[in-house]
PDB file of C-alpha atoms in Angstrom:
ATOM      1  CA  UNK A  23      -6.406  -2.605  18.206  1.00 44.00           C
ATOM      2  CA  UNK A  24      -9.990  -1.887  17.219  1.00 48.00           C
ATOM      3  CA  UNK A  25     -11.400  -4.874  19.102  1.00 47.00           C
ATOM      4  CA  UNK A  26      -9.969  -3.661  22.413  1.00 45.00           C
ATOM      5  CA  UNK A  27     -11.142  -0.112  21.793  1.00 53.00           C
ATOM      6  CA  UNK A  28     -14.695  -0.977  20.797  1.00 50.00           C
ATOM      7  CA  UNK A  29     -15.195  -3.153  23.842  1.00 50.00           C
ATOM      8  CA  UNK A  30     -14.624  -0.238  26.210  1.00 52.00           C
ATOM      9  CA  UNK A  31     -16.739   2.055  24.018  1.00 51.00           C
ATOM     10  CA  UNK A  32     -19.810  -0.139  24.368  1.00 54.00           C
ATOM     11  CA  UNK A  33     -20.029   0.571  28.084  1.00 54.00           C
ATOM     12  CA  UNK A  34     -21.833   3.841  27.365  1.00 59.00           C
ATOM     13  CA  UNK A  35     -19.460   5.936  29.446  1.00 66.00           C
ATOM     14  CA  UNK A  36     -17.378   7.048  26.462  1.00 70.00           C
ATOM     15  CA  UNK A  37     -18.686  10.245  24.795  1.00 76.00           C
ATOM     16  CA  UNK A  38     -20.205   9.796  21.339  1.00 78.00           C
ATOM     17  CA  UNK A  39     -17.892  12.356  19.709  1.00 79.00           C
ATOM     18  CA  UNK A  40     -14.829  10.566  21.019  1.00 76.00           C
ATOM     19  CA  UNK A  41     -16.181   7.190  19.852  1.00 77.00           C
ATOM     20  CA  UNK A  42     -16.839   8.630  16.400  1.00 80.00           C
ATOM     21  CA  UNK A  43     -13.378  10.187  16.030  1.00 78.00           C
ATOM     22  CA  UNK A  44     -11.693   7.082  17.401  1.00 76.00           C
ATOM     23  CA  UNK A  45     -13.610   4.839  14.998  1.00 77.00           C
ATOM     24  CA  UNK A  46     -12.671   7.103  12.088  1.00 79.00           C
ATOM     25  CA  UNK A  47      -8.967   6.933  12.939  1.00 73.00           C
ATOM     26  CA  UNK A  48      -8.969   3.198  13.599  1.00 74.00           C
ATOM     27  CA  UNK A  49     -10.824   2.394  10.382  1.00 74.00           C
ATOM     28  CA  UNK A  50      -8.762   4.789   8.258  1.00 73.00           C
ATOM     29  CA  UNK A  51      -6.247   1.979   7.935  1.00 72.00           C
ATOM     30  CA  UNK A  52      -8.481   0.533   5.204  1.00 68.00           C
ATOM     31  CA  UNK A  53      -7.652   3.537   3.021  1.00 71.00           C
ATOM     32  CA  UNK A  54      -3.965   2.657   3.299  1.00 69.00           C
ATOM     33  CA  UNK A  55      -4.718  -0.998   2.589  1.00 71.00           C
ATOM     34  CA  UNK A  56      -6.707  -0.027  -0.487  1.00 69.00           C
ATOM     35  CA  UNK A  57      -3.956   2.219  -1.822  1.00 72.00           C
ATOM     36  CA  UNK A  58      -1.535  -0.696  -1.660  1.00 75.00           C
ATOM     37  CA  UNK A  59      -3.723  -2.879  -3.864  1.00 78.00           C
ATOM     38  CA  UNK A  60      -5.537  -0.377  -6.073  1.00 78.00           C
ATOM     39  CA  UNK A  61      -3.672  -1.255  -9.283  1.00 81.00           C
ATOM     40  CA  UNK A  62      -3.726  -4.987  -8.615  1.00 82.00           C
ATOM     41  CA  UNK A  63      -7.478  -4.931  -7.956  1.00 84.00           C
ATOM     42  CA  UNK A  64      -8.258  -2.719 -10.974  1.00 85.00           C
ATOM     43  CA  UNK A  65      -6.650  -5.335 -13.203  1.00 85.00           C
ATOM     44  CA  UNK A  66      -9.221  -7.806 -11.889  1.00 85.00           C
ATOM     45  CA  UNK A  67     -11.998  -5.849 -13.668  1.00 86.00           C
ATOM     46  CA  UNK A  68     -15.303  -7.621 -12.846  1.00 89.00           C
ATOM     47  CA  UNK A  69     -14.249  -8.631  -9.357  1.00 89.00           C
ATOM     48  CA  UNK A  70     -12.784  -5.197  -8.511  1.00 87.00           C
ATOM     49  CA  UNK A  71     -15.766  -4.023  -6.383  1.00 87.00           C
ATOM     50  CA  UNK A  72     -15.792  -7.271  -4.426  1.00 89.00           C
ATOM     51  CA  UNK A  73     -12.035  -7.162  -3.865  1.00 88.00           C
ATOM     52  CA  UNK A  74     -12.340  -3.667  -2.375  1.00 83.00           C
ATOM     53  CA  UNK A  75     -15.305  -4.755  -0.234  1.00 84.00           C
ATOM     54  CA  UNK A  76     -13.600  -7.885   1.084  1.00 85.00           C
ATOM     55  CA  UNK A  77     -10.323  -6.220   2.118  1.00 83.00           C
ATOM     56  CA  UNK A  78      -9.950  -6.786   5.862  1.00 82.00           C
ATOM     57  CA  UNK A  79      -6.901  -6.778   8.122  1.00 81.00           C
ATOM     58  CA  UNK A  80      -6.488 -10.515   7.693  1.00 85.00           C
ATOM     59  CA  UNK A  81      -7.027 -10.481   3.926  1.00 85.00           C
ATOM     60  CA  UNK A  82      -4.520  -7.644   3.568  1.00 85.00           C
ATOM     61  CA  UNK A  83      -1.965  -9.606   5.558  1.00 83.00           C
ATOM     62  CA  UNK A  84      -2.550 -12.750   3.491  1.00 87.00           C
ATOM     63  CA  UNK A  85      -2.355 -10.931   0.159  1.00 87.00           C
ATOM     64  CA  UNK A  86       0.836  -9.124   1.167  1.00 84.00           C
ATOM     65  CA  UNK A  87       2.497 -12.343   2.236  1.00 83.00           C
ATOM     66  CA  UNK A  88       1.497 -14.292  -0.887  1.00 85.00           C
ATOM     67  CA  UNK A  89       4.340 -14.722  -3.331  1.00 86.00           C
ATOM     68  CA  UNK A  90       3.300 -15.209  -6.928  1.00 88.00           C
ATOM     69  CA  UNK A  91       4.516 -18.610  -8.152  1.00 90.00           C
ATOM     70  CA  UNK A  92       6.677 -18.237 -11.245  1.00 91.00           C
ATOM     71  CA  UNK A  93       4.546 -20.694 -13.213  1.00 93.00           C
ATOM     72  CA  UNK A  94       1.250 -18.806 -12.573  1.00 92.00           C
ATOM     73  CA  UNK A  95      -0.342 -16.986 -15.482  1.00 92.00           C
ATOM     74  CA  UNK A  96      -1.962 -13.602 -14.866  1.00 88.00           C
ATOM     75  CA  UNK A  97      -5.363 -15.310 -14.825  1.00 91.00           C
ATOM     76  CA  UNK A  98      -4.246 -17.899 -12.248  1.00 93.00           C
ATOM     77  CA  UNK A  99      -2.717 -15.199 -10.046  1.00 91.00           C
ATOM     78  CA  UNK A 100      -5.921 -13.127 -10.171  1.00 90.00           C
ATOM     79  CA  UNK A 101      -7.951 -16.240  -9.322  1.00 92.00           C
ATOM     80  CA  UNK A 102      -5.672 -17.024  -6.362  1.00 92.00           C
ATOM     81  CA  UNK A 103      -6.043 -13.448  -5.122  1.00 91.00           C
ATOM     82  CA  UNK A 104      -9.824 -13.558  -5.520  1.00 93.00           C
ATOM     83  CA  UNK A 105     -10.275 -16.909  -3.791  1.00 94.00           C
ATOM     84  CA  UNK A 106      -8.000 -15.894  -0.928  1.00 93.00           C
ATOM     85  CA  UNK A 107     -10.275 -12.899  -0.308  1.00 92.00           C
ATOM     86  CA  UNK A 108     -13.450 -14.901  -0.864  1.00 95.00           C
ATOM     87  CA  UNK A 109     -12.568 -17.748   1.491  1.00 95.00           C
ATOM     88  CA  UNK A 110     -11.248 -15.366   4.120  1.00 93.00           C
ATOM     89  CA  UNK A 111     -14.611 -13.590   4.103  1.00 92.00           C
ATOM     90  CA  UNK A 112     -16.455 -16.941   4.218  1.00 94.00           C
ATOM     91  CA  UNK A 113     -14.406 -17.955   7.264  1.00 93.00           C
ATOM     92  CA  UNK A 114     -15.245 -14.644   8.939  1.00 90.00           C
ATOM     93  CA  UNK A 115     -18.977 -15.070   8.341  1.00 93.00           C
ATOM     94  CA  UNK A 116     -19.032 -18.733   9.356  1.00 95.00           C
ATOM     95  CA  UNK A 117     -16.937 -18.035  12.453  1.00 92.00           C
ATOM     96  CA  UNK A 118     -19.140 -15.122  13.473  1.00 91.00           C
ATOM     97  CA  UNK A 119     -22.357 -17.092  13.077  1.00 94.00           C
ATOM     98  CA  UNK A 120     -20.931 -20.141  14.818  1.00 94.00           C
ATOM     99  CA  UNK A 121     -19.537 -17.970  17.616  1.00 89.00           C
ATOM    100  CA  UNK A 122     -22.864 -16.202  18.115  1.00 90.00           C
ATOM    101  CA  UNK A 123     -24.748 -19.512  18.234  1.00 92.00           C
ATOM    102  CA  UNK A 124     -22.265 -21.164  20.565  1.00 88.00           C
ATOM    103  CA  UNK A 125     -22.196 -18.059  22.762  1.00 84.00           C
ATOM    104  CA  UNK A 126     -25.942 -18.381  23.256  1.00 87.00           C
ATOM    105  CA  UNK A 127     -25.959 -22.152  23.768  1.00 89.00           C
ATOM    106  CA  UNK A 128     -22.845 -22.711  25.859  1.00 82.00           C
ATOM    107  CA  UNK A 129     -22.571 -20.849  29.127  1.00 81.00           C
ATOM    108  CA  UNK A 130     -19.366 -20.841  31.137  1.00 78.00           C
ATOM    109  CA  UNK A 131     -17.170 -18.361  32.911  1.00 79.00           C
ATOM    110  CA  UNK A 132     -15.131 -16.539  30.261  1.00 74.00           C
ATOM    111  CA  UNK A 133     -12.897 -14.689  32.695  1.00 78.00           C
ATOM    112  CA  UNK A 134      -9.417 -14.437  31.189  1.00 79.00           C
ATOM    113  CA  UNK A 135     -10.399 -15.502  27.673  1.00 77.00           C
ATOM    114  CA  UNK A 136      -9.755 -11.967  26.421  1.00 77.00           C
ATOM    115  CA  UNK A 137      -6.068 -12.840  26.692  1.00 81.00           C
ATOM    116  CA  UNK A 138      -6.507 -14.782  23.432  1.00 82.00           C
ATOM    117  CA  UNK A 139      -6.862 -11.501  21.513  1.00 77.00           C
ATOM    118  CA  UNK A 140      -3.659 -10.181  23.053  1.00 82.00           C
ATOM    119  CA  UNK A 141      -1.847 -13.409  22.224  1.00 86.00           C
ATOM    120  CA  UNK A 142      -3.161 -13.329  18.641  1.00 84.00           C
ATOM    121  CA  UNK A 143      -2.008  -9.718  18.250  1.00 80.00           C
ATOM    122  CA  UNK A 144       1.466 -10.597  19.544  1.00 85.00           C
ATOM    123  CA  UNK A 145       1.756 -13.569  17.156  1.00 87.00           C
ATOM    124  CA  UNK A 146       0.695 -11.431  14.168  1.00 80.00           C
ATOM    125  CA  UNK A 147       3.078  -8.635  15.187  1.00 81.00           C
ATOM    126  CA  UNK A 148       6.018 -11.053  15.533  1.00 86.00           C
ATOM    127  CA  UNK A 149       5.204 -12.647  12.162  1.00 84.00           C
ATOM    128  CA  UNK A 150       5.056  -9.233  10.470  1.00 77.00           C
ATOM    129  CA  UNK A 151       8.299  -8.216  12.176  1.00 82.00           C
ATOM    130  CA  UNK A 152      10.046 -11.286  10.781  1.00 84.00           C
ATOM    131  CA  UNK A 153       8.558 -10.794   7.299  1.00 79.00           C
ATOM    132  CA  UNK A 154       9.871  -7.281   6.721  1.00 75.00           C
ATOM    133  CA  UNK A 155      13.386  -5.906   6.719  1.00 76.00           C
ATOM    134  CA  UNK A 156      12.245  -2.410   7.673  1.00 76.00           C
ATOM    135  CA  UNK A 157      10.501  -2.075  11.006  1.00 80.00           C
ATOM    136  CA  UNK A 158       9.793   1.647  10.971  1.00 81.00           C
ATOM    137  CA  UNK A 159       5.944   1.448  11.057  1.00 81.00           C
ATOM    138  CA  UNK A 160       5.965  -1.036  13.949  1.00 83.00           C
ATOM    139  CA  UNK A 161       8.566   0.890  15.940  1.00 87.00           C
ATOM    140  CA  UNK A 162       6.793   4.165  15.220  1.00 87.00           C
ATOM    141  CA  UNK A 163       3.411   2.784  16.289  1.00 86.00           C
ATOM    142  CA  UNK A 164       4.730   1.220  19.486  1.00 87.00           C
ATOM    143  CA  UNK A 165       6.905   4.209  20.356  1.00 90.00           C
ATOM    144  CA  UNK A 166       4.194   6.828  19.834  1.00 89.00           C
ATOM    145  CA  UNK A 167       1.655   4.753  21.745  1.00 86.00           C
ATOM    146  CA  UNK A 168       3.945   4.224  24.738  1.00 88.00           C
ATOM    147  CA  UNK A 169       5.036   7.869  24.682  1.00 88.00           C
ATOM    148  CA  UNK A 170       1.461   9.166  24.737  1.00 86.00           C
ATOM    149  CA  UNK A 171       0.428   6.596  27.324  1.00 85.00           C
ATOM    150  CA  UNK A 172       3.167   7.853  29.637  1.00 85.00           C
ATOM    151  CA  UNK A 173       2.858  11.581  28.861  1.00 83.00           C
ATOM    152  CA  UNK A 174      -0.912  11.835  28.700  1.00 78.00           C
ATOM    153  CA  UNK A 175      -1.404   9.323  31.480  1.00 73.00           C
ATOM    154  CA  UNK A 176       0.893  11.227  33.779  1.00 72.00           C
ATOM    155  CA  UNK A 177      -0.276  14.764  33.039  1.00 72.00           C
ATOM    156  CA  UNK A 178      -3.849  14.504  31.749  1.00 67.00           C
ATOM    157  CA  UNK A 179      -5.124  10.981  32.398  1.00 67.00           C
ATOM    158  CA  UNK A 180      -5.392   8.210  29.835  1.00 68.00           C
ATOM    159  CA  UNK A 181      -8.866   9.041  28.491  1.00 69.00           C
ATOM    160  CA  UNK A 182      -7.698  10.636  25.230  1.00 71.00           C
ATOM    161  CA  UNK A 183      -4.489   8.616  24.752  1.00 78.00           C
ATOM    162  CA  UNK A 184      -5.745   6.266  22.037  1.00 77.00           C
ATOM    163  CA  UNK A 185      -7.246   8.927  19.803  1.00 78.00           C
ATOM    164  CA  UNK A 186      -4.272  11.268  20.051  1.00 82.00           C
ATOM    165  CA  UNK A 187      -1.674   8.532  19.514  1.00 84.00           C
ATOM    166  CA  UNK A 188      -3.565   7.173  16.485  1.00 82.00           C
ATOM    167  CA  UNK A 189      -3.710  10.676  15.010  1.00 84.00           C
ATOM    168  CA  UNK A 190       0.024  11.204  15.489  1.00 87.00           C
ATOM    169  CA  UNK A 191       0.817   7.754  14.036  1.00 87.00           C
ATOM    170  CA  UNK A 192      -1.304   8.464  10.945  1.00 85.00           C
ATOM    171  CA  UNK A 193       0.380  11.854  10.459  1.00 89.00           C
ATOM    172  CA  UNK A 194       3.854  10.329  10.846  1.00 88.00           C
ATOM    173  CA  UNK A 195       3.035   7.560   8.362  1.00 84.00           C
ATOM    174  CA  UNK A 196       1.726  10.115   5.869  1.00 85.00           C
ATOM    175  CA  UNK A 197       4.909  12.171   6.202  1.00 87.00           C
ATOM    176  CA  UNK A 198       7.047   9.033   5.761  1.00 84.00           C
ATOM    177  CA  UNK A 199       4.862   7.576   2.997  1.00 80.00           C
ATOM    178  CA  UNK A 200       7.442   7.793   0.192  1.00 79.00           C
ATOM    179  CA  UNK A 201      10.017   5.983   2.294  1.00 74.00           C
ATOM    180  CA  UNK A 202       7.518   3.288   3.266  1.00 72.00           C
ATOM    181  CA  UNK A 203       6.177   2.860  -0.280  1.00 67.00           C
ATOM    182  CA  UNK A 204       9.554   1.558  -1.418  1.00 63.00           C
ATOM    183  CA  UNK A 205       9.182  -1.396   0.938  1.00 53.00           C
ATOM    184  CA  UNK A 206       5.533  -2.000   0.071  1.00 52.00           C
ATOM    185  CA  UNK A 207       6.370  -2.309  -3.622  1.00 54.00           C
ATOM    186  CA  UNK A 208       8.883  -5.034  -2.773  1.00 54.00           C
ATOM    187  CA  UNK A 209       6.447  -7.138  -0.733  1.00 52.00           C
ATOM    188  CA  UNK A 210       2.835  -6.521  -1.785  1.00 52.00           C
TER     189      UNK A 210
END
């Protein structure tokens, strides 16, 4: 998860080249998100640039899980898609500003609060697992990560584990793209 990775990178002990490559791999997921929605967003004409700009992990998840009501016209469906993205971005901005202000004003020991990110990740993963019939991307991601954690951790140390496992996961997903696209067309 990018939030866990970036936290350790801010310490200054991680080499710049590694941080750059890691950031590139982690953020490459947005290319896959965009490919999923490219046709849907192009149909939205004037709002197309904003829809591309506003596509985050959370927005992607929301848009994939939205089922088009049978009584919605094309215009209503496009409006629902737009406002989902718009309000999600508004919540992000408001939450970030509020969090920054409260972080400066309220001081208390935050030891252990980082567990909330882990819990959130687990809840999202379980929800995605239940939503899809095929679990290949999740199993592949978890399996490759654990494999490289064990292999690289045992033989070489864990310093390069994240970057290498992300690279292998991306390559595997590219190789399996046709098989995965069938499922994406059914849900997104």
